[in-house]
Amino acid sequence: MMSTVRKLQVVSPVPADIDIANSVEPLHISEIAKELHLSPTHYDLYGKYKAKVLLSVIDELEGSADGYYVVVGGITPTPLGEGKSTTTVGLCQALGAFLDKKVVTCLRQPSQGPTFGIKGGAAGGGYSQVIPMDEFNLHLTGDIHAITAANNLLAAAIDTRIFHESTQTDKALLNRLCPPDKEGKRTFSDIMFRRLKKLGISKTKPEDLTPQEVKKFARLDIDPDSITWRRVMDVNDRFLRKITVGQGPEEKGMIRETGFDISVASEIMAVLALTTSLADMRERLGKMVIGNSKAGDPVTADDLGLGGALTVLMKDAINPTLMQTLEGTPVLVHAGPFANIAHGNSSIVADKIALKLVGPGGFVVTEAGFGADIGTEKFMNIKCRYSGLMPQCAVIVATIRALKMHGGGPQVVAGKPLDRAYLTENVPLVEAGCVNLTRHISNTKAYGVNVVVAVNMFATDSEAEVNAVRNAALSAGAFDAVLCSHHAHGGKGAVDLSISVQKACENVAQPLKFLYPLDISIKGKIEAIAKSYGASGVEYSEQAEKQIEMYSKQGFSGLPICMAKTQYSFSDNASAKGAPTGFILPIRDVRASIGAGFIYPLVGTMSTMPGLPTRPCFYDIDLDTSTGKVIGLS
């Protein structure tokens, strides 16, 4: 038995999440590290309950075999969420505390925006949580702050470069970019050679450049209308969605309309999640495209001289943060990219470290954001493609509540009491809604993994309703379908699920199959994904056509696709529940995160800066000044 395992004292009815989290004294994080055979040289402590695990662990364990790899997705959710994070944590608590397996949970770091906004925190819930919950949800080890700083340094560099180019000759620009040293010699800095190479210029001294080469090198000639890079902050602030910069008198009338996104929507977050090493992160950060020159060529962070500085700001953020569950099993928290305009999965490096640490027969369980049509699809086609890792099992979390909604039940609205239909037995409604579950099962099975359905239990669910879900899941080809009560009982409530997941991992017989090859056209890849949604075709706006043509011309058509679509339906229409078919999927625009390594088509309008509701969560959050404990976090 793992020595760090803690026995939970479960109370009914289930208390508030923060009260449960505060009732358990976390172990010192060095105890959790020791259980994973990590020595103090493998990590840096951040207080008593958090540590940054260093990437050197991957190199040290390079020859050792990996454990089993499990991804947790879900059916198409209600606005209330169906408990993917809670199930992920509960499953790991069961594997570690009850099945005595080596296990690591890999989770995304939550944004502070929703923590103070409408959704609350994301540490799991009930008796399946990551602790300390307040540290998990607020600041953690500063990764999101590092991303914010790096993102905004790049934003400042873009506008400043346009400003300086507008007031200087080519020669003056070159002289300022390559100032003389003490002996009067001008030299290129190391990063400048990247731009020279890109331009096909092999000269090594600034004075040897011809006037034509000086112009090409020194003048980025950024088209302000093409700039896609926006500023970010980790707060829900709707009034920053559209702003005007450059209104000060010293900016000489260089006014430009732009806006802020929430920090986790930054491409730098997606880079952090998909990078495989420090050297790889340096290359990805340098390759990020911020817009085009007036001639239509992509302009990168390295062109602006910034790739190295961004890497310096991110050098600690690349190390995953070690934490623990309520039952003392280890957790790696790392990266938290958006699940629509990005791929919604925690980092590759955290998964790689975890798989080595648990070793053969151990388990790494990670969660993919939103329903399986989005999170699991991107996990397979983007994350696994870049990592080279292969999952053995995919869990699909379902609730009776969500299945009733998909079967034609009344609308579910966050903050409003549930309709009676969701609180009383209605087997036909559940059976009708299982079309959503069965499509997620068949889509996920197509990757070659075994699928286990986890029915996340609520007190109002009846045995007949649960049986209906189990029958539908098994008929659709699921490896198993299991009832779970981990929210109310912790790991003990997910023991059946953990046994099924273990069997599913041990019995996988196929290699990972991707939904599409990378060498087909951008449109070919979009259409393959649309088909998995049930669409009969795809319609491209004029803007989308233009962008596809531009990215293909710029040489980016070999990248995977990251669909930015509503999470509330297989289709583009959030109110189309169940498993719609025969619809045309509209592509409004197509954008790219070149550094992260994907093209993202926009299906409808995506908000990248949430707003605050009339009564945000912050009304309930306070500090008990006598104990120093946070209260009211949800």
XYZ file of C-alpha atoms in Angstrom:
634
model
C 0.000 0.000 0.000
C 1.268 3.498 -0.856
C 2.502 5.015 2.434
C 1.015 8.404 1.570
C -2.535 7.035 1.267
C -4.980 8.762 3.597
C -8.278 7.309 4.800
C -11.139 9.734 4.220
C -13.782 10.419 6.864
C -16.798 10.793 4.585
C -19.808 12.833 5.781
C -23.339 12.842 4.327
C -24.753 15.110 2.974
C -21.540 16.122 1.172
C -20.179 19.416 2.596
C -18.980 22.334 0.426
C -15.826 21.616 -1.606
C -13.683 24.160 0.269
C -14.854 22.785 3.644
C -13.833 19.248 2.623
C -10.504 20.528 1.277
C -9.842 22.467 4.502
C -10.754 19.461 6.678
C -7.832 17.385 5.350
C -4.280 18.268 6.367
C -2.145 17.806 3.221
C 1.080 15.827 3.462
C 4.320 17.700 2.893
C 4.905 17.501 -0.859
C 8.315 15.857 -0.280
C 6.382 12.807 1.049
C 4.400 12.583 -2.217
C 7.629 12.991 -4.213
C 9.329 10.218 -2.207
C 6.466 7.834 -3.043
C 7.271 8.442 -6.745
C 10.996 7.824 -6.101
C 11.807 11.456 -6.778
C 14.854 12.706 -4.877
C 15.156 16.367 -3.717
C 17.419 17.031 -6.744
C 14.455 16.244 -9.038
C 12.215 19.073 -7.843
C 12.094 22.639 -6.471
C 9.810 23.271 -3.493
C 7.193 26.031 -3.704
C 6.093 26.176 -0.063
C 5.020 22.999 1.804
C 2.431 21.569 -0.576
C 3.681 22.269 -4.103
C 6.861 21.453 -6.008
C 8.058 21.962 -9.563
C 9.266 18.658 -11.055
C 12.311 19.243 -13.265
C 12.438 17.998 -16.859
C 15.743 16.241 -16.152
C 13.583 13.395 -14.748
C 12.570 12.470 -18.342
C 16.234 12.202 -19.407
C 17.203 10.171 -16.329
C 14.380 7.672 -16.895
C 14.697 7.597 -20.702
C 15.315 3.860 -20.947
C 12.540 2.790 -18.579
C 9.108 1.590 -19.739
C 5.909 3.647 -19.482
C 2.786 2.877 -17.487
C -0.765 2.718 -18.853
C -2.155 5.948 -20.325
C -5.823 6.844 -19.796
C -7.750 9.884 -21.080
C -11.012 11.064 -19.515
C -13.522 12.773 -21.833
C -17.270 13.176 -21.602
C -20.569 13.212 -23.417
C -21.811 16.559 -24.749
C -22.282 18.465 -21.470
C -24.981 20.608 -19.918
C -23.867 24.110 -18.835
C -23.441 22.630 -15.325
C -20.647 20.248 -16.408
C -20.810 16.479 -15.932
C -17.875 15.959 -13.560
C -14.877 15.034 -15.757
C -12.303 16.534 -13.351
C -14.035 14.938 -10.350
C -14.125 11.557 -12.138
C -10.454 11.869 -13.132
C -9.464 12.521 -9.508
C -11.849 9.890 -8.081
C -10.555 7.230 -10.492
C -6.952 7.983 -9.448
C -7.838 7.903 -5.755
C -9.403 4.456 -6.352
C -6.379 3.171 -8.316
C -3.890 4.389 -5.700
C -5.720 4.078 -2.391
C -7.823 0.961 -3.072
C -6.141 -1.018 -5.902
C -2.657 -0.138 -4.582
C -1.445 0.887 -8.052
C 1.173 3.517 -8.805
C -0.853 6.364 -10.255
C -0.448 10.011 -11.281
C -3.313 12.345 -12.155
C -2.431 14.928 -14.855
C -4.677 18.003 -14.844
C -4.850 21.443 -16.421
C -4.174 24.525 -14.339
C -7.400 26.535 -14.027
C -7.677 30.187 -15.003
C -8.404 32.637 -12.205
C -11.038 34.280 -14.421
C -13.757 31.639 -13.897
C -12.641 31.114 -10.254
C -13.846 34.643 -9.453
C -16.494 34.665 -12.221
C -19.330 32.230 -12.846
C -17.853 28.718 -12.845
C -15.746 28.576 -9.690
C -12.590 26.481 -9.345
C -11.569 23.308 -11.155
C -9.909 21.078 -8.549
C -12.531 18.327 -8.813
C -15.282 18.258 -6.182
C -16.753 16.601 -3.123
C -14.445 13.840 -1.867
C -12.472 13.709 -5.140
C -10.315 16.829 -5.096
C -6.793 18.158 -5.501
C -5.495 19.928 -2.401
C -4.738 22.543 -1.231
C -7.723 23.623 -3.319
C -7.125 27.367 -2.827
C -3.497 27.079 -4.018
C -4.576 24.938 -7.001
C -7.114 27.582 -8.119
C -5.165 30.764 -7.281
C -1.663 31.561 -8.608
C -0.371 27.961 -8.179
C 3.356 28.358 -9.035
C 2.959 31.395 -11.276
C 2.852 29.711 -14.711
C -0.138 31.749 -15.936
C 1.555 34.952 -14.723
C 4.678 34.001 -16.706
C 2.526 33.434 -19.803
C 0.839 36.825 -19.270
C 4.236 38.568 -19.006
C 5.644 36.833 -22.100
C 2.504 37.417 -24.170
C 2.357 41.120 -23.325
C 6.075 41.674 -23.933
C 5.497 40.379 -27.480
C 2.417 42.624 -27.880
C 4.449 45.656 -26.770
C 7.257 44.746 -29.200
C 4.849 44.581 -32.166
C 3.361 48.069 -31.761
C 6.730 49.590 -30.869
C 8.384 48.093 -33.947
C 5.692 49.522 -36.245
C 6.143 52.906 -34.512
C 9.944 52.971 -34.947
C 9.809 51.782 -38.551
C 7.349 54.566 -39.414
C 9.765 57.310 -38.324
C 13.171 56.011 -39.474
C 15.065 55.322 -42.704
C 16.335 51.812 -43.484
C 19.911 52.842 -42.613
C 18.894 54.437 -39.300
C 16.910 51.310 -38.397
C 19.916 49.054 -39.108
C 22.234 51.296 -37.080
C 19.900 51.209 -34.076
C 19.264 47.445 -34.373
C 23.047 46.829 -34.569
C 24.623 49.536 -32.373
C 28.441 49.873 -32.345
C 30.418 48.267 -29.501
C 33.185 50.058 -27.562
C 35.548 49.622 -30.492
C 33.020 51.030 -32.953
C 32.197 47.662 -34.563
C 28.610 46.779 -35.427
C 27.509 43.144 -35.004
C 24.370 41.057 -35.390
C 22.987 39.540 -32.164
C 22.546 35.745 -32.262
C 18.782 35.895 -32.808
C 19.244 38.145 -35.862
C 20.980 35.317 -37.716
C 17.652 33.439 -37.649
C 16.051 36.258 -39.639
C 19.031 36.557 -41.993
C 18.861 32.809 -42.698
C 15.097 33.044 -43.340
C 15.782 35.843 -45.846
C 18.531 33.826 -47.557
C 21.259 36.324 -46.538
C 24.526 34.628 -45.548
C 26.545 37.755 -44.633
C 27.792 38.052 -41.032
C 28.572 41.791 -40.745
C 25.944 44.585 -40.867
C 28.201 46.823 -43.008
C 28.352 44.159 -45.766
C 24.600 44.314 -46.464
C 23.483 45.915 -49.735
C 20.799 48.674 -49.463
C 18.252 46.092 -50.681
C 19.344 43.617 -47.980
C 19.304 46.339 -45.315
C 15.669 47.068 -46.201
C 14.716 43.370 -46.161
C 16.456 42.731 -42.848
C 15.656 45.856 -40.844
C 12.118 46.582 -42.012
C 9.496 44.017 -40.947
C 6.830 46.219 -42.594
C 4.053 44.686 -40.474
C 0.558 45.216 -41.856
C -1.381 46.532 -38.806
C -4.635 45.063 -40.158
C -3.114 41.565 -40.209
C -1.994 41.497 -36.547
C -3.575 38.570 -34.709
C -1.571 38.916 -31.464
C -3.587 40.492 -28.636
C -2.771 41.400 -25.054
C -3.926 39.121 -22.208
C -4.795 39.123 -18.518
C -6.121 36.398 -16.220
C -9.340 38.215 -15.281
C -12.845 38.067 -16.770
C -13.066 41.654 -18.081
C -15.558 42.122 -20.901
C -14.690 45.817 -21.327
C -11.262 44.903 -22.673
C -12.598 42.773 -25.539
C -12.172 45.696 -27.931
C -9.845 48.603 -27.154
C -7.856 51.314 -28.932
C -4.117 51.664 -28.312
C -1.723 54.497 -29.147
C -3.834 57.471 -28.019
C -1.006 59.196 -26.107
C 0.487 62.312 -27.770
C 3.974 60.701 -27.942
C 2.618 57.865 -30.135
C 2.152 60.387 -32.962
C -1.336 59.334 -33.990
C -0.456 55.631 -34.384
C -3.869 54.507 -33.151
C -4.883 50.870 -33.625
C -7.917 48.844 -32.612
C -7.070 45.653 -30.715
C -8.230 43.844 -27.565
C -7.456 41.606 -24.626
C -7.990 37.851 -24.319
C -7.940 35.899 -21.077
C -4.389 34.627 -20.399
C -5.200 30.949 -20.927
C -6.268 31.792 -24.516
C -2.716 32.939 -25.343
C -0.862 30.868 -27.924
C 1.989 30.711 -25.409
C -0.255 28.549 -23.204
C -0.870 26.167 -26.128
C 2.903 26.103 -26.795
C 3.552 25.184 -23.143
C 1.013 22.360 -23.357
C 2.386 20.876 -26.601
C 6.108 21.332 -26.119
C 8.299 18.272 -25.536
C 11.516 19.888 -24.185
C 13.142 23.232 -23.375
C 14.810 23.321 -26.827
C 11.489 22.495 -28.509
C 9.753 25.291 -26.546
C 12.421 27.782 -27.678
C 11.757 26.865 -31.314
C 7.960 26.987 -30.940
C 7.987 30.381 -29.192
C 10.231 31.803 -31.921
C 7.985 30.432 -34.700
C 4.786 32.049 -33.367
C 3.283 34.189 -36.147
C 1.894 37.574 -35.018
C 0.653 38.783 -38.402
C 1.924 39.397 -41.931
C 4.136 41.902 -43.673
C 2.450 44.135 -46.249
C 3.876 41.744 -48.862
C 1.942 38.869 -47.241
C 4.836 37.057 -45.542
C 4.367 35.742 -41.977
C 6.135 37.750 -39.241
C 7.335 35.718 -36.249
C 8.452 36.366 -32.668
C 12.022 35.584 -33.802
C 11.736 38.225 -36.536
C 11.001 40.690 -33.725
C 14.088 39.424 -31.850
C 12.046 37.989 -29.011
C 12.123 34.162 -29.095
C 14.981 33.908 -26.597
C 13.538 36.455 -24.140
C 10.142 34.683 -24.193
C 11.879 31.386 -23.374
C 13.655 33.031 -20.421
C 10.295 34.219 -19.064
C 8.911 30.669 -19.499
C 11.928 28.671 -18.239
C 10.333 27.745 -14.875
C 6.803 27.426 -16.260
C 7.895 24.419 -18.361
C 8.272 22.333 -15.168
C 4.982 20.676 -14.040
C 3.691 21.289 -10.504
C 3.379 18.308 -8.145
C 0.359 18.308 -5.807
C -1.842 15.651 -4.123
C -5.436 14.394 -3.945
C -7.520 14.205 -0.759
C -6.423 10.562 -0.442
C -2.711 11.300 -0.858
C -2.194 10.171 -4.467
C 0.114 12.340 -6.633
C -1.079 14.947 -9.136
C 0.833 16.850 -11.826
C -0.803 20.168 -12.713
C 0.477 21.776 -15.887
C -0.828 24.143 -18.585
C -4.455 25.069 -19.171
C -5.134 25.897 -22.821
C -8.625 26.867 -23.999
C -10.582 23.864 -25.254
C -12.076 25.627 -28.305
C -9.456 27.883 -29.968
C -6.787 25.581 -28.493
C -6.724 21.879 -27.678
C -7.917 21.847 -24.035
C -5.437 19.321 -22.608
C -2.744 19.455 -19.927
C 0.891 19.258 -20.976
C 2.806 16.593 -22.873
C 5.818 16.957 -20.546
C 3.677 16.247 -17.434
C 2.287 13.079 -19.069
C 5.772 11.955 -20.168
C 7.235 12.440 -16.674
C 4.234 10.704 -15.063
C 4.350 7.671 -17.397
C 8.013 7.095 -16.513
C 7.436 7.583 -12.765
C 4.552 5.075 -12.517
C 6.319 2.530 -14.750
C 4.850 -0.726 -16.137
C 1.548 -1.630 -14.470
C 1.107 1.936 -13.174
C -1.468 4.421 -14.449
C -1.434 7.991 -15.733
C -4.899 9.495 -16.025
C -5.402 12.819 -17.792
C -8.502 14.837 -18.631
C -9.510 16.340 -21.989
C -11.665 19.496 -21.900
C -15.323 19.627 -23.026
C -17.093 16.644 -24.647
C -15.184 13.835 -26.365
C -15.989 15.346 -29.809
C -13.672 18.222 -28.854
C -11.311 17.278 -25.990
C -10.696 13.600 -26.772
C -10.514 14.260 -30.528
C -7.820 16.920 -29.971
C -6.045 14.725 -27.419
C -5.713 11.998 -30.069
C -5.102 14.016 -33.237
C -2.998 16.877 -31.842
C -1.512 15.967 -28.441
C -0.705 12.276 -29.125
C 0.586 13.141 -32.593
C 3.173 15.536 -31.103
C 3.990 13.410 -28.039
C 4.196 10.020 -29.756
C 2.394 8.554 -26.715
C -0.393 6.003 -27.091
C -3.382 5.725 -24.747
C -4.878 2.315 -23.971
C -8.222 3.456 -22.537
C -10.599 6.384 -22.942
C -13.190 7.048 -20.235
C -16.408 8.809 -21.249
C -18.167 10.500 -18.327
C -21.963 10.585 -18.585
C -24.727 11.793 -16.280
C -28.399 10.837 -16.312
C -29.114 14.587 -16.215
C -27.235 15.290 -19.465
C -28.687 12.226 -21.217
C -32.213 13.369 -20.341
C -31.398 16.760 -21.858
C -30.173 15.024 -25.047
C -33.349 12.955 -25.102
C -35.467 16.093 -25.385
C -35.618 17.262 -21.760
C -36.152 20.939 -20.852
C -33.305 23.439 -21.118
C -30.651 23.293 -18.365
C -29.506 26.761 -17.279
C -26.607 27.435 -14.889
C -27.802 29.160 -11.723
C -31.460 28.120 -12.165
C -33.147 25.167 -10.378
C -33.377 21.963 -12.446
C -36.714 21.123 -14.022
C -38.690 18.296 -12.378
C -37.933 16.057 -15.399
C -34.337 15.839 -14.165
C -35.266 14.924 -10.598
C -37.766 12.096 -11.211
C -37.400 8.754 -13.015
C -37.933 8.861 -16.778
C -36.301 5.876 -18.489
C -37.616 6.643 -22.051
C -36.072 10.134 -21.862
C -32.713 8.637 -20.814
C -32.899 6.004 -23.581
C -33.658 8.685 -26.175
C -30.639 10.706 -25.008
C -28.251 7.759 -25.252
C -27.819 8.532 -28.990
C -25.344 11.200 -27.831
C -23.385 8.703 -25.745
C -23.334 6.041 -28.464
C -21.883 8.457 -31.036
C -19.136 9.478 -28.599
C -18.387 5.776 -27.993
C -18.134 4.880 -31.707
C -16.037 8.002 -32.476
C -13.635 7.242 -29.609
C -13.379 3.510 -30.359
C -12.245 4.388 -33.887
C -8.867 5.516 -32.427
C -8.167 1.914 -31.387
C -8.611 2.405 -27.629
C -10.967 0.594 -25.265
C -13.829 2.815 -24.074
C -15.171 2.693 -20.509
C -18.306 4.709 -19.680
C -18.385 6.241 -16.180
C -21.917 7.126 -15.050
C -21.361 9.940 -12.560
C -24.130 9.294 -10.031
C -26.521 11.837 -8.537
C -28.926 11.099 -5.654
C -31.976 11.425 -7.945
C -30.785 8.768 -10.462
C -32.759 5.506 -10.421
C -31.427 1.979 -10.957
C -33.593 1.571 -14.075
C -32.124 4.760 -15.595
C -28.552 3.633 -14.877
C -29.280 0.204 -16.393
C -30.615 1.885 -19.538
C -27.297 3.747 -19.913
C -25.244 0.605 -19.279
C -27.219 -1.387 -21.884
C -26.901 1.388 -24.498
C -23.156 1.746 -23.846
C -22.413 -1.971 -24.122
C -24.542 -2.257 -27.276
C -22.524 0.600 -28.802
C -19.285 -1.297 -28.208
C -18.063 0.115 -24.883
C -15.639 -2.171 -23.016
C -17.702 -1.533 -19.857
C -20.118 0.967 -18.298
C -19.827 1.571 -14.562
C -21.742 3.535 -11.924
C -19.540 5.858 -9.831
C -20.135 7.740 -6.576
C -16.683 9.280 -6.062
C -18.126 12.753 -5.375
C -19.879 11.395 -2.273
C -17.423 8.633 -1.300
C -14.000 9.503 -2.750
C -11.890 6.708 -4.261
C -14.119 4.058 -2.692
C -16.938 5.262 -4.994
C -14.790 4.681 -8.121
C -13.352 1.237 -7.308
C -15.553 -0.510 -9.927
C -14.486 2.078 -12.495
C -10.803 1.587 -11.648
C -11.108 -2.216 -12.032
C -12.757 -1.772 -15.455
C -10.116 0.747 -16.552
C -7.335 -1.652 -15.510
C -8.909 -4.498 -17.519
C -9.471 -2.179 -20.510
C -5.779 -1.176 -20.481
C -4.588 -4.773 -20.190
C -6.765 -5.905 -23.095
C -6.053 -3.267 -25.738
C -4.864 -4.889 -28.953
C -4.742 -2.130 -31.582
C -2.285 0.669 -32.343
C -3.470 4.291 -32.197
C -5.321 5.325 -35.379
C -5.623 9.026 -36.223
C -8.782 10.498 -37.742
C -6.849 12.014 -40.682
C -3.303 12.033 -42.113
C -1.375 15.333 -41.947
C -0.452 15.374 -45.629
C -3.975 15.987 -46.947
C -5.288 19.520 -47.524
C -6.572 21.815 -44.767
C -10.093 21.335 -46.139
C -9.697 17.550 -46.247
C -8.807 17.515 -42.538
C -11.671 19.870 -41.598
C -14.117 17.659 -43.497
C -12.879 14.470 -41.769
C -13.588 16.041 -38.371
C -16.956 17.443 -39.530
C -17.966 13.948 -40.635
C -17.280 12.644 -37.102
C -19.723 15.291 -35.805
C -22.448 13.915 -38.126
C -22.222 16.750 -40.685
C -23.104 15.986 -44.305
C -20.869 18.781 -45.603
C -18.872 21.923 -44.826
C -19.529 25.488 -45.957
C -16.669 28.017 -45.999
C -17.147 31.781 -45.751
C -15.212 34.036 -48.125
C -12.893 34.961 -45.239
C -12.282 31.272 -44.428
C -11.451 30.519 -48.074
C -9.001 33.443 -48.124
C -7.251 32.295 -44.926
C -7.009 28.651 -46.070
C -5.403 29.833 -49.310
C -2.977 32.086 -47.404
C -1.896 29.409 -44.867
C -1.467 26.864 -47.663
C 0.679 29.339 -49.615
C 2.760 30.110 -46.501
C 3.498 26.380 -46.106
C 1.338 25.635 -43.050
C -1.117 23.149 -44.585
C 0.668 20.166 -42.981
C -0.466 21.116 -39.477
C -3.243 19.309 -37.556
C -6.660 20.950 -37.146
C -8.074 22.306 -33.897
C -11.801 23.003 -34.342
C -13.182 25.975 -32.384
C -16.789 24.907 -31.915
C -19.496 25.050 -29.264
C -19.143 22.323 -26.626
C -22.924 22.043 -26.218
C -23.662 20.143 -29.445
C -22.011 17.931 -32.058
C -23.107 20.632 -34.537
C -22.505 24.395 -34.690
C -25.939 24.975 -33.137
C -25.697 24.755 -29.319
C -29.403 23.940 -29.014
C -29.185 20.869 -31.334
C -28.965 18.129 -28.713
C -28.652 14.355 -29.059
C -26.755 13.233 -32.181
C -27.743 15.536 -35.052
C -26.994 14.438 -38.643
C -27.285 15.865 -42.135
C -26.328 19.432 -41.160
C -23.831 21.642 -43.002
C -20.982 22.791 -40.744
C -20.237 26.500 -41.374
C -16.605 27.633 -41.151
C -16.686 31.378 -40.428
C -12.939 32.007 -40.321
C -9.665 30.075 -40.147
C -6.764 31.116 -37.924
C -3.483 29.539 -36.917
C -1.256 29.003 -33.890
C 1.929 28.260 -35.820
C 4.206 28.034 -32.779
C 1.854 25.682 -30.950
C 1.434 23.792 -34.208
C -2.192 23.798 -35.354
C -4.713 25.559 -37.598
C -7.983 26.496 -35.880
C -11.147 26.944 -37.949
C -13.870 28.996 -36.235
C -17.319 27.406 -36.299
C -19.421 30.353 -35.157
C -18.257 33.103 -32.817
C -15.821 32.273 -30.019
C -15.367 34.542 -27.011
C -11.751 34.593 -25.840
C -12.447 37.008 -22.991
C -15.282 35.975 -20.636
C -17.348 38.548 -18.743
C -18.523 38.668 -15.152
C -22.161 37.889 -14.240
C -24.339 40.149 -12.049
C -23.332 38.102 -9.012
C -19.832 36.695 -9.502
C -18.269 33.994 -7.280
C -16.098 36.638 -5.619
C -19.025 37.634 -3.370
C -18.464 34.374 -1.444
C -14.663 34.409 -1.286
C -12.903 35.707 1.813
C -10.068 34.992 4.212
C -10.506 33.752 7.770
C -8.039 36.221 9.258
C -7.639 34.203 12.467
C -6.482 31.027 10.659
C -5.311 32.415 7.304
C -7.567 29.913 5.484
C -9.503 30.802 2.337
C -13.281 30.438 2.631
C -16.059 30.404 0.034
C -14.104 29.053 -2.959
C -16.330 26.758 -5.008
